[in-house]
Amino acid sequence: MAEIGYLALLFALLVTLYSIIAYILGIKNDNKRLLASARGGVLSLAVLTTVASGSLVYLLLTSDFSVEYVAHYTSSYLPPVYKAAAFWAGNAGSLLLWLWVLAVIAAIVAYSRPKRGQEEEMLPYVSMILMIVALFFTYLVNFVANPFEPAAKYYADGYGLNPLLQNPGMIIHPTTLYIGYVGFTVPYAYAMTALILRKTGDAWIKVTRRWTLFAWLFLSIGIIYGAQWAYVELGWGGYWAWDPVENASLLPWLTGTAFLHSVMIQERKGMLKVWNIMLILVTFLLTIFGTFLTRSGILQSVHAFGDSNLGTYFLVFMGALLAVSLFLALDRLPLLRDQNQFESVLSKESSFLLNNLLLVGSAFAVFFGTMYPLISEAVTGDKVSVQAPFFNTVNVPIGIVLVALIGVCPLIAWKRATLRNLVVNFLVPFIATVIFAVAAYLYGIRHLAALVSYTVSAFVVFTIILEVYHGVRVRRKMTGEGLLTAFGRLFTRNRRRYGGYLVHLAVVMMVVGITGSSVYKVEGTASLDKGESMQVGDYTLTFDEGLKATIEPHKAVIYTDLVVSKGDQALGRLRTAKEAHHNAESLITEVGVKGGLREDLFVILAGFSERDYRAVLEGRPSQDPVTFKVFVNPLVAWFWLGEYVLILGTLFAMWPGRRLKAPVTAGGMKR
Amino acid sequence: MSNRNVQRLLLALGVLLALLIVTLPAYAASMELRKEVESNLICQCGCTMVVVDCQCEWAENARVDIAGKLDQGMSVKEVIASYVDIYGTKVLAAPPKSGFHWTVWVTPFLSLAAGGGLLYLLLKRWVKSYNRDRYRKKDGTGDSLRPEDRVRYEKKIEEELKKYF
């Protein structure tokens, strides 16, 4: 089977090369047959990478340790689901996953039914660019990190999967993240095609709207599932540590979000053409940058694949892409100059620009902070770390203004906002927000950052409600529809707009979750003897059974089931554990989480004596005190719930709307 | 229980309460200080996490050491400085606000301010360009909307309205 995978990758390289050459010659000579053949090459790449991926999954599931990758990342005892997930556990497999996703997307694009005109003309160029990107990854999986390399020595059993990766989150997080990363290649390819063809209007933006949303959605899911994995698996009580690799995934999300908003200005007013080209270029490069950061080992990270020479390849690839893309943009600059005209400084358009400034500013701050250890070492020789204290100081104020802007934007008129319509539009939400702020203060929210964050969030919710209310009222007045019909049709006839509002609501839910779990987190640490209890917040935890152990062939689990109660209410038992894996130097924490909408009780088995460790493994009772670290994380569930609303909103916005029938001309001909 | 015993019990409870009132805020404050120090130091086990979040042995020892130093009367700054003396600036969770390291703190805000200024200037220019064209059209010196364009735009508005409702 390894041979099949090996050959599939080799043929993949050949068909990719062939397809690129066929596209170039086909475009040059306007040879339709050659272009069709090149398109066949794209499909072949998708088939071959599917065969290679299938081979790798088969090898992993059957524990074929004659293959180095299988031996390095799995072992015979691993559950099948994690054997399959080991596909992307290492460099070679994750690059194959990237290539596979790219090949499938390229085939979907190549075989999509274009509307006549510009879109049809663009397609061969777009496919060619996608294949050029694919060529880079095909080269890597063939010659630099081939997952089908035979094992260098005999393995009776594999080394096994990193225990931290043995979590359901690691099945969803990398795949969705990669689909998001790769998805941005499509709008990038269309943007470059628009430059090559000198068709710098908004055709490329209209064609790629759904692809951009698709990529953005998957990137969002990937980031949030990564946070969920960190929450339950890294065992430190939080979900976002501003780690370099986490930051690398946030960067294209920030610029991608800016792009999603700024294209609306180009669609409406034909402006910001250069800006949009630059934004999608930067977003695409940042997806590659994330991969470079994970694989180069230039920065320390809990997520990194470790040092490898792959970083150099990515650096060269990024440099080449940047050079070619910038050359194209500069060469076509006169075509990108638009008739920039704004009726007023104060308008919805300008609020979109401010949104872009803040998103890109935040992305720059994250990028600068992430890279600063390297800059500092190069300039001063000082090794420094840049962690949460810096990122929170810089990004929290930007984030709060951004959220406020989510509320302001829908209420400002397009073209020109006057003082009168500002007062009319803002009066109700402003009064409601002031009442909310006072009520929140009286309720006991006195922490300034929390009060500001919740007030701003409430403002956004009020504006969304007001927008929906106005929409329903106008609709009922114009059409005479009933309340529910008007409400339903308001959403379904304006999917993009109201899908966007749902996403904004999701962002607010996440902000509520982040604020609650950051500001009002309660924690406690205690060393308990058997029978003793500890109190954290309203919770009482009793260590009544001592430590226990289960021993499996591949790991030993030391655990205890604490009795949990809240006030007079018994909440049952909560297990927290430490696992000793043969392939991990230190013990792995398995946290206990009892969650609800209001708060999570998060328990870590922080430490126990060496004597007890040996005793429980030998079946004897533990005797020494055991240390527990307990967090009460308020509202954290709202962060996860926000994710589902975000998915719902994005899908709603992407879903094809009702198509209008083409108007019939006097002669009865459809135009 | 005799009155005397009740008095003794009440006295004991009073003393306990007084002790709690005196010591609890101090304890809470000391916990806050510890957390502040731990949040500003990076664990040196290689995990790249801040001390307050890490569960490794190095972090556990550091927590005990930090608590001890604070109990001895050292300030937060002094405790942090004592770690910088041993491990260098790499032990800090964020670069110090001194010398070249100021760049990391001010660059994001300066960039935003510069971006905001540039945006404002561009907007002013675009508004000016719009107004200039509008006045030209009023004077009759500029291009007015052609009749076929007007029909096209009206049709488009009609279609948009249909789509909306």
PDB file of N, CA and C in Angstrom, chain A residues 235-236 243 271 300 302 340-345 350 353 357 361 364-365 368 372 376 379-380 382-387 389-390 394 398 475 478 493-494 497 523 604 606 629 658 660 663, chain B residues 35 39-40 42 47-49 52-53 55 63 89-90 92-95 100-101 103-105 107-109 111-112 115-116 119-120 123-124 126-127 129-131 133 155 159 162-165:
ATOM      1  N   GLY A 235      -4.692  21.912  30.170  1.00  0.00           N
ATOM      2  CA  GLY A 235      -4.851  21.888  31.624  1.00  0.00           C
ATOM      3  C   GLY A 235      -4.281  23.072  32.361  1.00  0.00           C
ATOM      4  N   TRP A 236      -4.501  24.273  31.858  1.00  0.00           N
ATOM      5  CA  TRP A 236      -4.060  25.433  32.632  1.00  0.00           C
ATOM      6  C   TRP A 236      -5.232  26.355  32.983  1.00  0.00           C
ATOM      7  N   ASP A 243      -0.128  32.103  22.138  1.00  0.00           N
ATOM      8  CA  ASP A 243       1.026  31.340  21.686  1.00  0.00           C
ATOM      9  C   ASP A 243       1.293  31.696  20.214  1.00  0.00           C
ATOM     10  N   MET A 271     -14.824  51.193  -5.203  1.00  0.00           N
ATOM     11  CA  MET A 271     -13.626  51.782  -4.581  1.00  0.00           C
ATOM     12  C   MET A 271     -12.779  50.702  -3.907  1.00  0.00           C
ATOM     13  N   GLN A 300       9.300  29.383  19.859  1.00  0.00           N
ATOM     14  CA  GLN A 300       8.859  28.276  20.710  1.00  0.00           C
ATOM     15  C   GLN A 300       7.343  28.280  20.803  1.00  0.00           C
ATOM     16  N   VAL A 302       3.762  25.517  21.916  1.00  0.00           N
ATOM     17  CA  VAL A 302       3.274  24.190  22.306  1.00  0.00           C
ATOM     18  C   VAL A 302       2.695  23.453  21.109  1.00  0.00           C
ATOM     19  N   ASN A 340     -12.413  57.597  -6.525  1.00  0.00           N
ATOM     20  CA  ASN A 340     -12.786  57.596  -5.112  1.00  0.00           C
ATOM     21  C   ASN A 340     -13.604  58.819  -4.749  1.00  0.00           C
ATOM     22  N   GLN A 341     -14.833  58.607  -4.389  1.00  0.00           N
ATOM     23  CA  GLN A 341     -15.683  59.733  -3.992  1.00  0.00           C
ATOM     24  C   GLN A 341     -16.545  59.331  -2.816  1.00  0.00           C
ATOM     25  N   PHE A 342     -16.497  60.152  -1.794  1.00  0.00           N
ATOM     26  CA  PHE A 342     -17.360  59.943  -0.637  1.00  0.00           C
ATOM     27  C   PHE A 342     -18.213  61.196  -0.463  1.00  0.00           C
ATOM     28  N   GLU A 343     -19.471  60.996  -0.157  1.00  0.00           N
ATOM     29  CA  GLU A 343     -20.322  62.170   0.039  1.00  0.00           C
ATOM     30  C   GLU A 343     -20.038  62.845   1.367  1.00  0.00           C
ATOM     31  N   SER A 344     -19.673  62.022   2.363  1.00  0.00           N
ATOM     32  CA  SER A 344     -19.454  62.601   3.694  1.00  0.00           C
ATOM     33  C   SER A 344     -18.422  61.780   4.454  1.00  0.00           C
ATOM     34  N   VAL A 345     -17.713  62.444   5.341  1.00  0.00           N
ATOM     35  CA  VAL A 345     -16.754  61.712   6.184  1.00  0.00           C
ATOM     36  C   VAL A 345     -17.507  60.761   7.106  1.00  0.00           C
ATOM     37  N   SER A 350     -17.598  54.963   5.636  1.00  0.00           N
ATOM     38  CA  SER A 350     -16.403  55.302   6.436  1.00  0.00           C
ATOM     39  C   SER A 350     -16.307  54.416   7.680  1.00  0.00           C
ATOM     40  N   LEU A 353     -14.498  51.473   6.666  1.00  0.00           N
ATOM     41  CA  LEU A 353     -13.056  51.736   6.558  1.00  0.00           C
ATOM     42  C   LEU A 353     -12.398  51.705   7.937  1.00  0.00           C
ATOM     43  N   LEU A 357      -9.423  49.412   9.350  1.00  0.00           N
ATOM     44  CA  LEU A 357      -8.235  49.947  10.011  1.00  0.00           C
ATOM     45  C   LEU A 357      -7.982  49.193  11.319  1.00  0.00           C
ATOM     46  N   GLY A 361      -5.030  46.809  11.961  1.00  0.00           N
ATOM     47  CA  GLY A 361      -4.176  47.286  13.060  1.00  0.00           C
ATOM     48  C   GLY A 361      -3.979  46.204  14.100  1.00  0.00           C
ATOM     49  N   PHE A 364      -1.678  43.635  12.704  1.00  0.00           N
ATOM     50  CA  PHE A 364      -0.298  44.103  12.744  1.00  0.00           C
ATOM     51  C   PHE A 364       0.277  43.969  14.158  1.00  0.00           C
ATOM     52  N   ALA A 365      -0.541  44.349  15.156  1.00  0.00           N
ATOM     53  CA  ALA A 365      -0.077  44.272  16.549  1.00  0.00           C
ATOM     54  C   ALA A 365       0.250  42.821  16.920  1.00  0.00           C
ATOM     55  N   PHE A 368       3.435  41.810  14.963  1.00  0.00           N
ATOM     56  CA  PHE A 368       4.625  42.478  15.508  1.00  0.00           C
ATOM     57  C   PHE A 368       5.023  41.856  16.852  1.00  0.00           C
ATOM     58  N   TYR A 372       8.366  39.844  17.607  1.00  0.00           N
ATOM     59  CA  TYR A 372       9.271  40.730  18.353  1.00  0.00           C
ATOM     60  C   TYR A 372      10.450  39.989  19.013  1.00  0.00           C
ATOM     61  N   SER A 376      13.983  41.620  18.631  1.00  0.00           N
ATOM     62  CA  SER A 376      14.757  42.040  19.805  1.00  0.00           C
ATOM     63  C   SER A 376      16.125  41.361  19.835  1.00  0.00           C
ATOM     64  N   VAL A 379      18.370  42.884  17.161  1.00  0.00           N
ATOM     65  CA  VAL A 379      18.793  44.277  17.358  1.00  0.00           C
ATOM     66  C   VAL A 379      19.604  44.453  18.641  1.00  0.00           C
ATOM     67  N   THR A 380      19.112  43.898  19.732  1.00  0.00           N
ATOM     68  CA  THR A 380      19.765  44.149  21.022  1.00  0.00           C
ATOM     69  C   THR A 380      20.511  42.932  21.572  1.00  0.00           C
ATOM     70  N   ASP A 382      19.037  40.753  23.132  1.00  0.00           N
ATOM     71  CA  ASP A 382      18.204  40.379  24.287  1.00  0.00           C
ATOM     72  C   ASP A 382      17.181  39.336  23.893  1.00  0.00           C
ATOM     73  N   LYS A 383      17.111  38.227  24.635  1.00  0.00           N
ATOM     74  CA  LYS A 383      16.048  37.259  24.379  1.00  0.00           C
ATOM     75  C   LYS A 383      14.855  37.665  25.229  1.00  0.00           C
ATOM     76  N   VAL A 384      13.749  37.944  24.585  1.00  0.00           N
ATOM     77  CA  VAL A 384      12.545  38.311  25.362  1.00  0.00           C
ATOM     78  C   VAL A 384      11.381  37.417  24.935  1.00  0.00           C
ATOM     79  N   SER A 385      10.398  37.350  25.808  1.00  0.00           N
ATOM     80  CA  SER A 385       9.164  36.629  25.472  1.00  0.00           C
ATOM     81  C   SER A 385       8.054  37.662  25.362  1.00  0.00           C
ATOM     82  N   VAL A 386       7.141  37.413  24.471  1.00  0.00           N
ATOM     83  CA  VAL A 386       5.982  38.309  24.367  1.00  0.00           C
ATOM     84  C   VAL A 386       4.734  37.449  24.545  1.00  0.00           C
ATOM     85  N   GLN A 387       4.061  37.658  25.652  1.00  0.00           N
ATOM     86  CA  GLN A 387       2.913  36.813  25.980  1.00  0.00           C
ATOM     87  C   GLN A 387       1.696  37.661  26.318  1.00  0.00           C
ATOM     88  N   PRO A 389       0.423  39.487  28.687  1.00  0.00           N
ATOM     89  CA  PRO A 389       0.389  40.884  29.166  1.00  0.00           C
ATOM     90  C   PRO A 389       0.490  41.893  28.020  1.00  0.00           C
ATOM     91  N   PHE A 390       1.326  41.602  27.017  1.00  0.00           N
ATOM     92  CA  PHE A 390       1.442  42.517  25.873  1.00  0.00           C
ATOM     93  C   PHE A 390       0.196  42.448  24.995  1.00  0.00           C
ATOM     94  N   VAL A 394      -2.614  45.485  24.227  1.00  0.00           N
ATOM     95  CA  VAL A 394      -2.779  46.110  22.914  1.00  0.00           C
ATOM     96  C   VAL A 394      -4.134  45.774  22.283  1.00  0.00           C
ATOM     97  N   ILE A 398      -8.501  47.684  21.272  1.00  0.00           N
ATOM     98  CA  ILE A 398      -8.879  47.628  19.850  1.00  0.00           C
ATOM     99  C   ILE A 398     -10.148  46.778  19.703  1.00  0.00           C
ATOM    100  N   ARG A 475     -41.436  46.123   6.232  1.00  0.00           N
ATOM    101  CA  ARG A 475     -41.934  45.038   5.375  1.00  0.00           C
ATOM    102  C   ARG A 475     -43.436  44.850   5.518  1.00  0.00           C
ATOM    103  N   MET A 478     -45.213  47.626   3.766  1.00  0.00           N
ATOM    104  CA  MET A 478     -45.160  47.589   2.311  1.00  0.00           C
ATOM    105  C   MET A 478     -45.938  46.409   1.730  1.00  0.00           C
ATOM    106  N   ARG A 493     -34.959  36.842   2.484  1.00  0.00           N
ATOM    107  CA  ARG A 493     -34.772  37.648   1.272  1.00  0.00           C
ATOM    108  C   ARG A 493     -33.509  38.513   1.352  1.00  0.00           C
ATOM    109  N   ASN A 494     -32.909  38.567   2.519  1.00  0.00           N
ATOM    110  CA  ASN A 494     -31.683  39.377   2.697  1.00  0.00           C
ATOM    111  C   ASN A 494     -30.655  38.549   3.474  1.00  0.00           C
ATOM    112  N   ARG A 497     -27.249  40.104   4.554  1.00  0.00           N
ATOM    113  CA  ARG A 497     -27.288  41.118   5.606  1.00  0.00           C
ATOM    114  C   ARG A 497     -27.625  40.502   6.972  1.00  0.00           C
ATOM    115  N   GLU A 523     -10.149  31.163  41.397  1.00  0.00           N
ATOM    116  CA  GLU A 523      -9.326  29.965  41.468  1.00  0.00           C
ATOM    117  C   GLU A 523      -8.881  29.670  42.873  1.00  0.00           C
ATOM    118  N   ILE A 604      -8.136  20.517  38.264  1.00  0.00           N
ATOM    119  CA  ILE A 604      -6.864  19.921  37.818  1.00  0.00           C
ATOM    120  C   ILE A 604      -6.248  19.142  38.980  1.00  0.00           C
ATOM    121  N   ALA A 606      -3.285  18.579  40.420  1.00  0.00           N
ATOM    122  CA  ALA A 606      -2.026  19.310  40.184  1.00  0.00           C
ATOM    123  C   ALA A 606      -0.792  18.551  40.640  1.00  0.00           C
ATOM    124  N   LYS A 629      -5.894  22.037  41.821  1.00  0.00           N
ATOM    125  CA  LYS A 629      -6.062  23.424  41.404  1.00  0.00           C
ATOM    126  C   LYS A 629      -7.457  23.517  40.774  1.00  0.00           C
ATOM    127  N   ARG A 658     -33.083  33.492  -3.221  1.00  0.00           N
ATOM    128  CA  ARG A 658     -34.074  33.341  -4.290  1.00  0.00           C
ATOM    129  C   ARG A 658     -33.550  34.040  -5.536  1.00  0.00           C
ATOM    130  N   LEU A 660     -33.975  35.873  -8.950  1.00  0.00           N
ATOM    131  CA  LEU A 660     -35.019  36.612  -9.660  1.00  0.00           C
ATOM    132  C   LEU A 660     -35.073  36.149 -11.108  1.00  0.00           C
ATOM    133  N   PRO A 663     -35.949  39.712 -16.396  1.00  0.00           N
ATOM    134  CA  PRO A 663     -37.087  40.431 -16.934  1.00  0.00           C
ATOM    135  C   PRO A 663     -37.306  40.112 -18.416  1.00  0.00           C
TER     136      PRO A 663
ATOM    137  N   LYS B  35      -0.450  36.527  42.183  1.00  0.00           N
ATOM    138  CA  LYS B  35      -0.976  36.298  40.833  1.00  0.00           C
ATOM    139  C   LYS B  35      -0.350  37.288  39.848  1.00  0.00           C
ATOM    140  N   SER B  39       1.786  36.064  36.784  1.00  0.00           N
ATOM    141  CA  SER B  39       1.293  36.352  35.424  1.00  0.00           C
ATOM    142  C   SER B  39       2.329  37.061  34.579  1.00  0.00           C
ATOM    143  N   ASN B  40       3.348  37.625  35.229  1.00  0.00           N
ATOM    144  CA  ASN B  40       4.359  38.384  34.482  1.00  0.00           C
ATOM    145  C   ASN B  40       5.650  37.611  34.251  1.00  0.00           C
ATOM    146  N   ILE B  42       7.545  33.979  32.831  1.00  0.00           N
ATOM    147  CA  ILE B  42       7.403  32.794  31.974  1.00  0.00           C
ATOM    148  C   ILE B  42       8.045  31.597  32.668  1.00  0.00           C
ATOM    149  N   CYS B  47       7.866  25.172  28.437  1.00  0.00           N
ATOM    150  CA  CYS B  47       6.473  25.066  27.976  1.00  0.00           C
ATOM    151  C   CYS B  47       5.976  26.375  27.366  1.00  0.00           C
ATOM    152  N   THR B  48       6.681  27.465  27.577  1.00  0.00           N
ATOM    153  CA  THR B  48       6.362  28.813  27.085  1.00  0.00           C
ATOM    154  C   THR B  48       5.133  29.436  27.763  1.00  0.00           C
ATOM    155  N   MET B  49       4.609  28.793  28.811  1.00  0.00           N
ATOM    156  CA  MET B  49       3.431  29.367  29.482  1.00  0.00           C
ATOM    157  C   MET B  49       3.869  30.290  30.614  1.00  0.00           C
ATOM    158  N   VAL B  52       1.717  31.386  36.289  1.00  0.00           N
ATOM    159  CA  VAL B  52       0.406  31.215  36.920  1.00  0.00           C
ATOM    160  C   VAL B  52      -0.386  30.082  36.266  1.00  0.00           C
ATOM    161  N   ASP B  53      -0.107  29.781  35.011  1.00  0.00           N
ATOM    162  CA  ASP B  53      -0.878  28.762  34.293  1.00  0.00           C
ATOM    163  C   ASP B  53      -0.208  27.399  34.253  1.00  0.00           C
ATOM    164  N   GLN B  55       1.700  23.927  35.338  1.00  0.00           N
ATOM    165  CA  GLN B  55       1.582  22.987  36.467  1.00  0.00           C
ATOM    166  C   GLN B  55       2.886  22.204  36.708  1.00  0.00           C
ATOM    167  N   ARG B  63       6.306  29.308  42.401  1.00  0.00           N
ATOM    168  CA  ARG B  63       5.164  29.844  43.160  1.00  0.00           C
ATOM    169  C   ARG B  63       5.493  29.928  44.654  1.00  0.00           C
ATOM    170  N   THR B  89      16.033  38.781  30.665  1.00  0.00           N
ATOM    171  CA  THR B  89      14.720  39.322  30.300  1.00  0.00           C
ATOM    172  C   THR B  89      13.797  38.257  29.691  1.00  0.00           C
ATOM    173  N   LYS B  90      14.369  37.115  29.292  1.00  0.00           N
ATOM    174  CA  LYS B  90      13.513  36.091  28.680  1.00  0.00           C
ATOM    175  C   LYS B  90      12.527  35.489  29.692  1.00  0.00           C
ATOM    176  N   LEU B  92      10.610  37.283  31.480  1.00  0.00           N
ATOM    177  CA  LEU B  92       9.443  38.174  31.537  1.00  0.00           C
ATOM    178  C   LEU B  92       8.402  37.773  30.493  1.00  0.00           C
ATOM    179  N   ALA B  93       7.124  37.889  30.870  1.00  0.00           N
ATOM    180  CA  ALA B  93       6.048  37.528  29.939  1.00  0.00           C
ATOM    181  C   ALA B  93       5.845  38.598  28.878  1.00  0.00           C
ATOM    182  N   ALA B  94       6.367  39.771  29.118  1.00  0.00           N
ATOM    183  CA  ALA B  94       6.320  40.840  28.116  1.00  0.00           C
ATOM    184  C   ALA B  94       7.600  41.652  28.243  1.00  0.00           C
ATOM    185  N   PRO B  95       8.075  42.212  27.139  1.00  0.00           N
ATOM    186  CA  PRO B  95       9.330  42.977  27.221  1.00  0.00           C
ATOM    187  C   PRO B  95       9.205  44.144  28.209  1.00  0.00           C
ATOM    188  N   PHE B 100      15.116  49.956  23.907  1.00  0.00           N
ATOM    189  CA  PHE B 100      14.596  49.556  22.593  1.00  0.00           C
ATOM    190  C   PHE B 100      13.225  48.882  22.695  1.00  0.00           C
ATOM    191  N   HIS B 101      12.985  48.226  23.847  1.00  0.00           N
ATOM    192  CA  HIS B 101      11.736  47.466  24.002  1.00  0.00           C
ATOM    193  C   HIS B 101      10.485  48.339  24.007  1.00  0.00           C
ATOM    194  N   THR B 103       9.675  49.998  21.656  1.00  0.00           N
ATOM    195  CA  THR B 103       9.122  49.908  20.285  1.00  0.00           C
ATOM    196  C   THR B 103       7.932  48.956  20.223  1.00  0.00           C
ATOM    197  N   VAL B 104       8.052  47.814  20.938  1.00  0.00           N
ATOM    198  CA  VAL B 104       6.971  46.833  20.848  1.00  0.00           C
ATOM    199  C   VAL B 104       5.682  47.378  21.474  1.00  0.00           C
ATOM    200  N   TRP B 105       5.817  48.238  22.463  1.00  0.00           N
ATOM    201  CA  TRP B 105       4.631  48.771  23.150  1.00  0.00           C
ATOM    202  C   TRP B 105       3.979  49.907  22.366  1.00  0.00           C
ATOM    203  N   THR B 107       4.672  50.812  18.936  1.00  0.00           N
ATOM    204  CA  THR B 107       4.474  50.681  17.479  1.00  0.00           C
ATOM    205  C   THR B 107       3.029  50.372  17.084  1.00  0.00           C
ATOM    206  N   PRO B 108       2.351  49.400  17.736  1.00  0.00           N
ATOM    207  CA  PRO B 108       0.972  49.120  17.304  1.00  0.00           C
ATOM    208  C   PRO B 108       0.059  50.351  17.401  1.00  0.00           C
ATOM    209  N   PHE B 109       0.210  51.098  18.506  1.00  0.00           N
ATOM    210  CA  PHE B 109      -0.663  52.268  18.683  1.00  0.00           C
ATOM    211  C   PHE B 109      -0.284  53.400  17.719  1.00  0.00           C
ATOM    212  N   SER B 111       1.075  52.973  14.819  1.00  0.00           N
ATOM    213  CA  SER B 111       0.618  52.550  13.484  1.00  0.00           C
ATOM    214  C   SER B 111      -0.868  52.826  13.322  1.00  0.00           C
ATOM    215  N   LEU B 112      -1.622  52.502  14.372  1.00  0.00           N
ATOM    216  CA  LEU B 112      -3.067  52.744  14.310  1.00  0.00           C
ATOM    217  C   LEU B 112      -3.359  54.234  14.161  1.00  0.00           C
ATOM    218  N   GLY B 115      -2.432  55.260  10.723  1.00  0.00           N
ATOM    219  CA  GLY B 115      -3.457  54.737   9.807  1.00  0.00           C
ATOM    220  C   GLY B 115      -4.733  55.557   9.899  1.00  0.00           C
ATOM    221  N   GLY B 116      -5.111  55.892  11.131  1.00  0.00           N
ATOM    222  CA  GLY B 116      -6.329  56.690  11.336  1.00  0.00           C
ATOM    223  C   GLY B 116      -6.190  58.065  10.698  1.00  0.00           C
ATOM    224  N   LEU B 119      -6.331  57.732   6.959  1.00  0.00           N
ATOM    225  CA  LEU B 119      -7.712  57.444   6.555  1.00  0.00           C
ATOM    226  C   LEU B 119      -8.549  58.723   6.552  1.00  0.00           C
ATOM    227  N   TYR B 120      -8.349  59.523   7.591  1.00  0.00           N
ATOM    228  CA  TYR B 120      -9.113  60.778   7.691  1.00  0.00           C
ATOM    229  C   TYR B 120      -8.770  61.700   6.517  1.00  0.00           C
ATOM    230  N   LEU B 123     -10.310  60.364   3.364  1.00  0.00           N
ATOM    231  CA  LEU B 123     -11.762  60.601   3.352  1.00  0.00           C
ATOM    232  C   LEU B 123     -12.068  62.052   2.988  1.00  0.00           C
ATOM    233  N   LYS B 124     -11.294  62.954   3.576  1.00  0.00           N
ATOM    234  CA  LYS B 124     -11.498  64.392   3.290  1.00  0.00           C
ATOM    235  C   LYS B 124     -11.293  64.642   1.793  1.00  0.00           C
ATOM    236  N   TRP B 126     -11.574  62.486  -0.652  1.00  0.00           N
ATOM    237  CA  TRP B 126     -12.641  61.857  -1.442  1.00  0.00           C
ATOM    238  C   TRP B 126     -13.937  62.673  -1.356  1.00  0.00           C
ATOM    239  N   VAL B 127     -14.190  63.235  -0.185  1.00  0.00           N
ATOM    240  CA  VAL B 127     -15.391  64.060  -0.026  1.00  0.00           C
ATOM    241  C   VAL B 127     -15.246  65.325  -0.877  1.00  0.00           C
ATOM    242  N   SER B 129     -13.453  65.650  -3.561  1.00  0.00           N
ATOM    243  CA  SER B 129     -13.585  65.250  -4.964  1.00  0.00           C
ATOM    244  C   SER B 129     -15.060  65.112  -5.336  1.00  0.00           C
ATOM    245  N   TYR B 130     -15.840  64.565  -4.425  1.00  0.00           N
ATOM    246  CA  TYR B 130     -17.281  64.389  -4.680  1.00  0.00           C
ATOM    247  C   TYR B 130     -17.957  65.757  -4.816  1.00  0.00           C
ATOM    248  N   ASN B 131     -17.631  66.637  -3.862  1.00  0.00           N
ATOM    249  CA  ASN B 131     -18.268  67.962  -3.866  1.00  0.00           C
ATOM    250  C   ASN B 131     -17.898  68.744  -5.126  1.00  0.00           C
ATOM    251  N   ASP B 133     -17.151  67.579  -8.085  1.00  0.00           N
ATOM    252  CA  ASP B 133     -17.913  67.046  -9.213  1.00  0.00           C
ATOM    253  C   ASP B 133     -19.367  67.482  -9.169  1.00  0.00           C
ATOM    254  N   LYS B 155     -34.207  51.035 -13.427  1.00  0.00           N
ATOM    255  CA  LYS B 155     -34.555  49.622 -13.547  1.00  0.00           C
ATOM    256  C   LYS B 155     -33.842  48.810 -12.454  1.00  0.00           C
ATOM    257  N   GLU B 159     -35.378  46.487  -9.509  1.00  0.00           N
ATOM    258  CA  GLU B 159     -35.011  45.079  -9.292  1.00  0.00           C
ATOM    259  C   GLU B 159     -34.549  44.848  -7.863  1.00  0.00           C
ATOM    260  N   LYS B 162     -37.475  44.739  -5.647  1.00  0.00           N
ATOM    261  CA  LYS B 162     -38.181  43.456  -5.789  1.00  0.00           C
ATOM    262  C   LYS B 162     -37.451  42.390  -4.981  1.00  0.00           C
ATOM    263  N   LYS B 163     -36.138  42.433  -5.108  1.00  0.00           N
ATOM    264  CA  LYS B 163     -35.329  41.448  -4.400  1.00  0.00           C
ATOM    265  C   LYS B 163     -35.514  41.595  -2.882  1.00  0.00           C
ATOM    266  N   TYR B 164     -35.601  42.859  -2.462  1.00  0.00           N
ATOM    267  CA  TYR B 164     -35.704  43.121  -1.031  1.00  0.00           C
ATOM    268  C   TYR B 164     -37.048  42.637  -0.484  1.00  0.00           C
ATOM    269  N   PHE B 165     -38.097  42.904  -1.244  1.00  0.00           N
ATOM    270  CA  PHE B 165     -39.417  42.512  -0.728  1.00  0.00           C
ATOM    271  C   PHE B 165     -39.859  41.161  -1.274  1.00  0.00           C
TER     272      PHE B 165
END
